[in-house]
Coordinates of C-alpha atoms in Angstrom, one line a residue:
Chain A
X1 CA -3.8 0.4 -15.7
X2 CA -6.4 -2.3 -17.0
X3 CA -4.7 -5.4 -18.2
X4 CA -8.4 -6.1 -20.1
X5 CA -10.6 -4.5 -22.1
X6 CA -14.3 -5.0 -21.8
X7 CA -17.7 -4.4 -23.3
X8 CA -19.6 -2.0 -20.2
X9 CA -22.8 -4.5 -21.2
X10 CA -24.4 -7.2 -23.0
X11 CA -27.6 -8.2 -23.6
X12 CA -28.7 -11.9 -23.9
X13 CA -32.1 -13.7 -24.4
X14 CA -33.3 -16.5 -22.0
X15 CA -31.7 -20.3 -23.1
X16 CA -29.5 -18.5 -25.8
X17 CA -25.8 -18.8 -25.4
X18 CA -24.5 -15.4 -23.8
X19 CA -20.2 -15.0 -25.5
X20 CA -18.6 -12.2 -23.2
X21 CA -16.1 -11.6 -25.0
X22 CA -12.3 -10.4 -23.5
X23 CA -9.2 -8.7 -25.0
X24 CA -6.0 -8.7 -23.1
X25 CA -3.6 -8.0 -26.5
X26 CA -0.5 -7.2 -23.2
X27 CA -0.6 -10.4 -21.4
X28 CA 2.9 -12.2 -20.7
X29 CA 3.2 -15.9 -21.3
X30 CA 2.4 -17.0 -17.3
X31 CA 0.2 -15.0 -17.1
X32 CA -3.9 -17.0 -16.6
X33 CA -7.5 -15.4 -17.6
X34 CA -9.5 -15.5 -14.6
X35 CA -13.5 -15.0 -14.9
X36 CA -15.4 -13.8 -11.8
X37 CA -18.8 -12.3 -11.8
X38 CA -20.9 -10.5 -9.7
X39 CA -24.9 -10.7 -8.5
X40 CA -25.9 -7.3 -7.1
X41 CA -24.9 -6.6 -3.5
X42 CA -23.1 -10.2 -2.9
X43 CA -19.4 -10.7 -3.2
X44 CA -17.6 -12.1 -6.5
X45 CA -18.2 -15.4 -7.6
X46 CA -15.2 -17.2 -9.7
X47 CA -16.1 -19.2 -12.9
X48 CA -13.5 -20.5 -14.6
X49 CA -9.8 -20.0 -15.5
X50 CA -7.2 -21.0 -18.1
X51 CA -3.6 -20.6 -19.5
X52 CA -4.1 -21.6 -22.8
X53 CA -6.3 -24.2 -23.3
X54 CA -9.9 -24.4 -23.4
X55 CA -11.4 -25.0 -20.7
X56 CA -14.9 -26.1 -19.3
X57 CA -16.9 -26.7 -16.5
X58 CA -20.5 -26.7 -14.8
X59 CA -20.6 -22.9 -14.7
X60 CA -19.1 -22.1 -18.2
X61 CA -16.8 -22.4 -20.7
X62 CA -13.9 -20.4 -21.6
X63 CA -12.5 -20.0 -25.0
X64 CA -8.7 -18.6 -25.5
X65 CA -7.1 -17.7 -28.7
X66 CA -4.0 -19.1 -30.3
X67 CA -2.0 -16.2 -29.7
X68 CA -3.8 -15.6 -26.2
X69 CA -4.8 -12.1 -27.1
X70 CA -8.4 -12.5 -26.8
X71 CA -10.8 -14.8 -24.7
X72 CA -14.2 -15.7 -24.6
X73 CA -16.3 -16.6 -21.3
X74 CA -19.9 -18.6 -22.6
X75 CA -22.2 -19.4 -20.9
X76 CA -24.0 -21.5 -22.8
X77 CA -28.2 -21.8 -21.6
X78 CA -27.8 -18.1 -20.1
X79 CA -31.1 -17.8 -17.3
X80 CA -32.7 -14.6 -15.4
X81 CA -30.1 -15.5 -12.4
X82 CA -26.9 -15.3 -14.7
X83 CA -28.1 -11.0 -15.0
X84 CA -24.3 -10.3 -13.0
X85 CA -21.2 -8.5 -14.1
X86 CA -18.6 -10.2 -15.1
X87 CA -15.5 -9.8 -14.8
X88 CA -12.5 -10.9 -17.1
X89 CA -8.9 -10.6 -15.3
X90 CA -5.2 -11.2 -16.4
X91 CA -3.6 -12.5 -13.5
X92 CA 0.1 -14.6 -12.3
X93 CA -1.1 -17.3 -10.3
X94 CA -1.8 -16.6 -6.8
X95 CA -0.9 -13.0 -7.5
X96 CA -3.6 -10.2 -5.7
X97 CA -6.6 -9.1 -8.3
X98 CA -7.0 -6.5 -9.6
X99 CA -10.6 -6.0 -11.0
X100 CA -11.5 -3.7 -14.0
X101 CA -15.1 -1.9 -14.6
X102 CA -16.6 -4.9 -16.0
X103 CA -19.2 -6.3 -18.6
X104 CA -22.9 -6.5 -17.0
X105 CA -24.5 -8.5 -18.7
X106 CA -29.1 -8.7 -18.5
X107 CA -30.1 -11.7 -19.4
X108 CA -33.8 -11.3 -20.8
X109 CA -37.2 -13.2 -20.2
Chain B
X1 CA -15.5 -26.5 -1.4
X2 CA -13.7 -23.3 -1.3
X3 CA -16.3 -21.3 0.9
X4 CA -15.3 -18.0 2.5
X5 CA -18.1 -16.6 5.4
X6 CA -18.2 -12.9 6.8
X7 CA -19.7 -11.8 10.0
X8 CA -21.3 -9.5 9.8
X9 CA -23.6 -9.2 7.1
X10 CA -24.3 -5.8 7.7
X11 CA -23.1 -3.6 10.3
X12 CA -25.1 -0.1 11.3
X13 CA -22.6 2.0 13.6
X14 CA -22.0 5.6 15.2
X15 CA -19.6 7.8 14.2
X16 CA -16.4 7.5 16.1
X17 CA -16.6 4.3 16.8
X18 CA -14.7 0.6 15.4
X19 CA -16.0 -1.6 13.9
X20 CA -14.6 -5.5 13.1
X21 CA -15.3 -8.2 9.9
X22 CA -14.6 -11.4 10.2
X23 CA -13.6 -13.1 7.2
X24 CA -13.4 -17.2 7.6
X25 CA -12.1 -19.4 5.1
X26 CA -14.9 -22.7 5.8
X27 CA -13.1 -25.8 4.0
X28 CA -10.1 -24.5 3.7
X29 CA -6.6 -23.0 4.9
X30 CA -5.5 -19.6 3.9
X31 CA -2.3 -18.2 4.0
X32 CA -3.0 -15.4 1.7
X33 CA -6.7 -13.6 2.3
X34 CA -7.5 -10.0 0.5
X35 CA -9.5 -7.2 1.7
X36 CA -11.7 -5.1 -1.0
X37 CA -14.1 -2.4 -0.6
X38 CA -16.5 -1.3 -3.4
X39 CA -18.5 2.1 -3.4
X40 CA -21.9 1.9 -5.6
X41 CA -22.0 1.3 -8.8
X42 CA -18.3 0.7 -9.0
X43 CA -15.6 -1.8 -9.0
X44 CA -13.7 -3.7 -6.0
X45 CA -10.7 -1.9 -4.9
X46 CA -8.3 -4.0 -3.2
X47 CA -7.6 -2.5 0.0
X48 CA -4.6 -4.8 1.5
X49 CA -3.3 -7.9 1.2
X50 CA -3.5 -10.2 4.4
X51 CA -0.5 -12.8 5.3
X52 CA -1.5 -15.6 8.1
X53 CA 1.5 -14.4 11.0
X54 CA 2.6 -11.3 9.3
X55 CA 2.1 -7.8 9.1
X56 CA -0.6 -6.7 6.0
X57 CA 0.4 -5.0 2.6
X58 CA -1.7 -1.8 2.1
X59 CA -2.6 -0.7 -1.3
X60 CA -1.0 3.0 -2.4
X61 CA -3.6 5.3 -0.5
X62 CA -5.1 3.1 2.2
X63 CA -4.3 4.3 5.5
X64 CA -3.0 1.1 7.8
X65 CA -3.8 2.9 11.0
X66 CA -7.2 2.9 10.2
X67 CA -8.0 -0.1 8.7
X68 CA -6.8 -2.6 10.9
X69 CA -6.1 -6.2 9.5
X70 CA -5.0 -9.4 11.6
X71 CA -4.6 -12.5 9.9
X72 CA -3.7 -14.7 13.2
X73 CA -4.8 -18.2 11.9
X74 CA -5.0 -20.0 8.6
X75 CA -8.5 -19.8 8.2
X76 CA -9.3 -15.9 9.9
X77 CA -8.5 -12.6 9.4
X78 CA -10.2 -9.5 10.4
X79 CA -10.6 -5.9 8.8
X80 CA -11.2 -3.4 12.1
X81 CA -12.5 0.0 10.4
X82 CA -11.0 2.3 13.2
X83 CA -13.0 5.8 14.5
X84 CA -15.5 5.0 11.4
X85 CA -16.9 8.3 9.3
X86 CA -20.1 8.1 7.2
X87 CA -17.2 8.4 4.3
X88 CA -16.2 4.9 5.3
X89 CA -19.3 3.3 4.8
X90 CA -19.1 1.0 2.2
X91 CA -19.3 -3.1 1.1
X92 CA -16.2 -4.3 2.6
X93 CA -15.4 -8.0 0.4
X94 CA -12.7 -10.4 1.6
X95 CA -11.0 -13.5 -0.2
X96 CA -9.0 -15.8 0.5
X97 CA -6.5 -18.0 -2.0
X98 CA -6.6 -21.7 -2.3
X99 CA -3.5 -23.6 -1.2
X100 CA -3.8 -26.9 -2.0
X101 CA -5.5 -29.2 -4.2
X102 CA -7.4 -28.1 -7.8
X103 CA -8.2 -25.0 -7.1
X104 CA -4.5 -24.5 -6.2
X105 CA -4.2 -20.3 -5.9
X106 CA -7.6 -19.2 -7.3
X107 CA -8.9 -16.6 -5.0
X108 CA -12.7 -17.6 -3.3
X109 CA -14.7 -14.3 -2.3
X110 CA -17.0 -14.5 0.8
X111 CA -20.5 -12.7 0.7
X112 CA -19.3 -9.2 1.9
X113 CA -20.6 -6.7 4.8
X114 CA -22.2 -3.9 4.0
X115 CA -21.0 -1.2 6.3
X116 CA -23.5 1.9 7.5
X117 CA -21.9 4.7 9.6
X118 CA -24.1 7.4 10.7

């Protein structure tokens, strides 16, 4: 069973701030938020990943609320090459992954 | 840092024959790698889990005769689809998790093989 739930897709303009946003109401207190996505036909590409802090790096920045039910990936000057699925995952450390259906997100000219 | 390669990119082969990916963690040492396959339009499914000088875990469903994995060295393991079928064909993905360092256990995907059996 999926551990997230998902929009199936987004749409964002070109230079606006695309939120993807991420429930996960069942995750356990060790458990992390992992963000992958994927360009068509190339194999997943990680983001960015927390506990419960924010956190933020080159790619993106990830948002987690208080009670850790909820998380949002941004990507904050979204271009034509960001056009992907993404992928939000609820994962132990080092565990396997698991990976749900997805948002796919078109970033528009 | 944190690069994962497969060879091949793309693989065309008969039916009835075997094929093998290589899946090579660059910068890296990887005890743990994973094997997915996606059909089109749909998710990765994890196939097996691949431990450097032990046997493979198979996800429920996969059968371990036929998809062959070896994980012989810290930085290779190999998928060997056995007596393909056109129902095999697929885009096998492989990843391998980070032991050491900042990325400590986040899993690094290489760039997949796309898989043709005719």
């Amino acid at each position: 069973d999926a551990k997230t739930t998902q929009p199936p897709s987004m749409d964002c303009a070109e230079g606006r701030a695309a939120n993807l946003p991420c429930n996960h109401s069942t995750i356990s207190g060790n458990e992390y938020v992992y963000w992958y996505r994927q360009i068509h036909s190339q194999g997943p590409q990680y983001i960015i990943h927390g506990l419960k802090n924010n956190e933020t790096n080159e790619m993106a920045s990830l948002i987690i609320t208080e009670d850790r039910k909820s998380s949002t990936l941004i990507l904050p000057h979204a271009t034509l090459r960001d056009t992907a699925v993404y992928y939000c995952i609820v994962n132990l450390r080092g565990f396997k992954t698991i990976f749900g259906a997805g948002t796919r997100l078109f970033v528009k000219a | 840092g944190a690069v994962v390669s497969q060879h091949p990119s793309r693989v065309i082969c008969k039916s009835g024959t075997s094929v093998k990916i290589e899946c090579r963690s660059l910068d890296f040492q990887a005890t743990t790698m994973f094997w997915y396959r996606q059909f089109p339009k749909q998710s990765l499914m994890l196939m097996a889990t691949s431990n450097e000088g032990s046997k493979a875990t198979y996800e429920q469903g996969v059968e371990k005769d036929k998809f062959l994995i070896n994980h012989a060295s810290l930085t290779l393991s190999t998928l060997t689809v056995t007596s393909a079928h056109p129902e095999d064909s697929s885009f096998y993905i492989c990843s391998a998790r980070v032991t050491s360092g900042r990325a400590l256990d986040t899993q690094y995907f290489g760039p997949g093989t796309r898989l043709t059996v005719l």
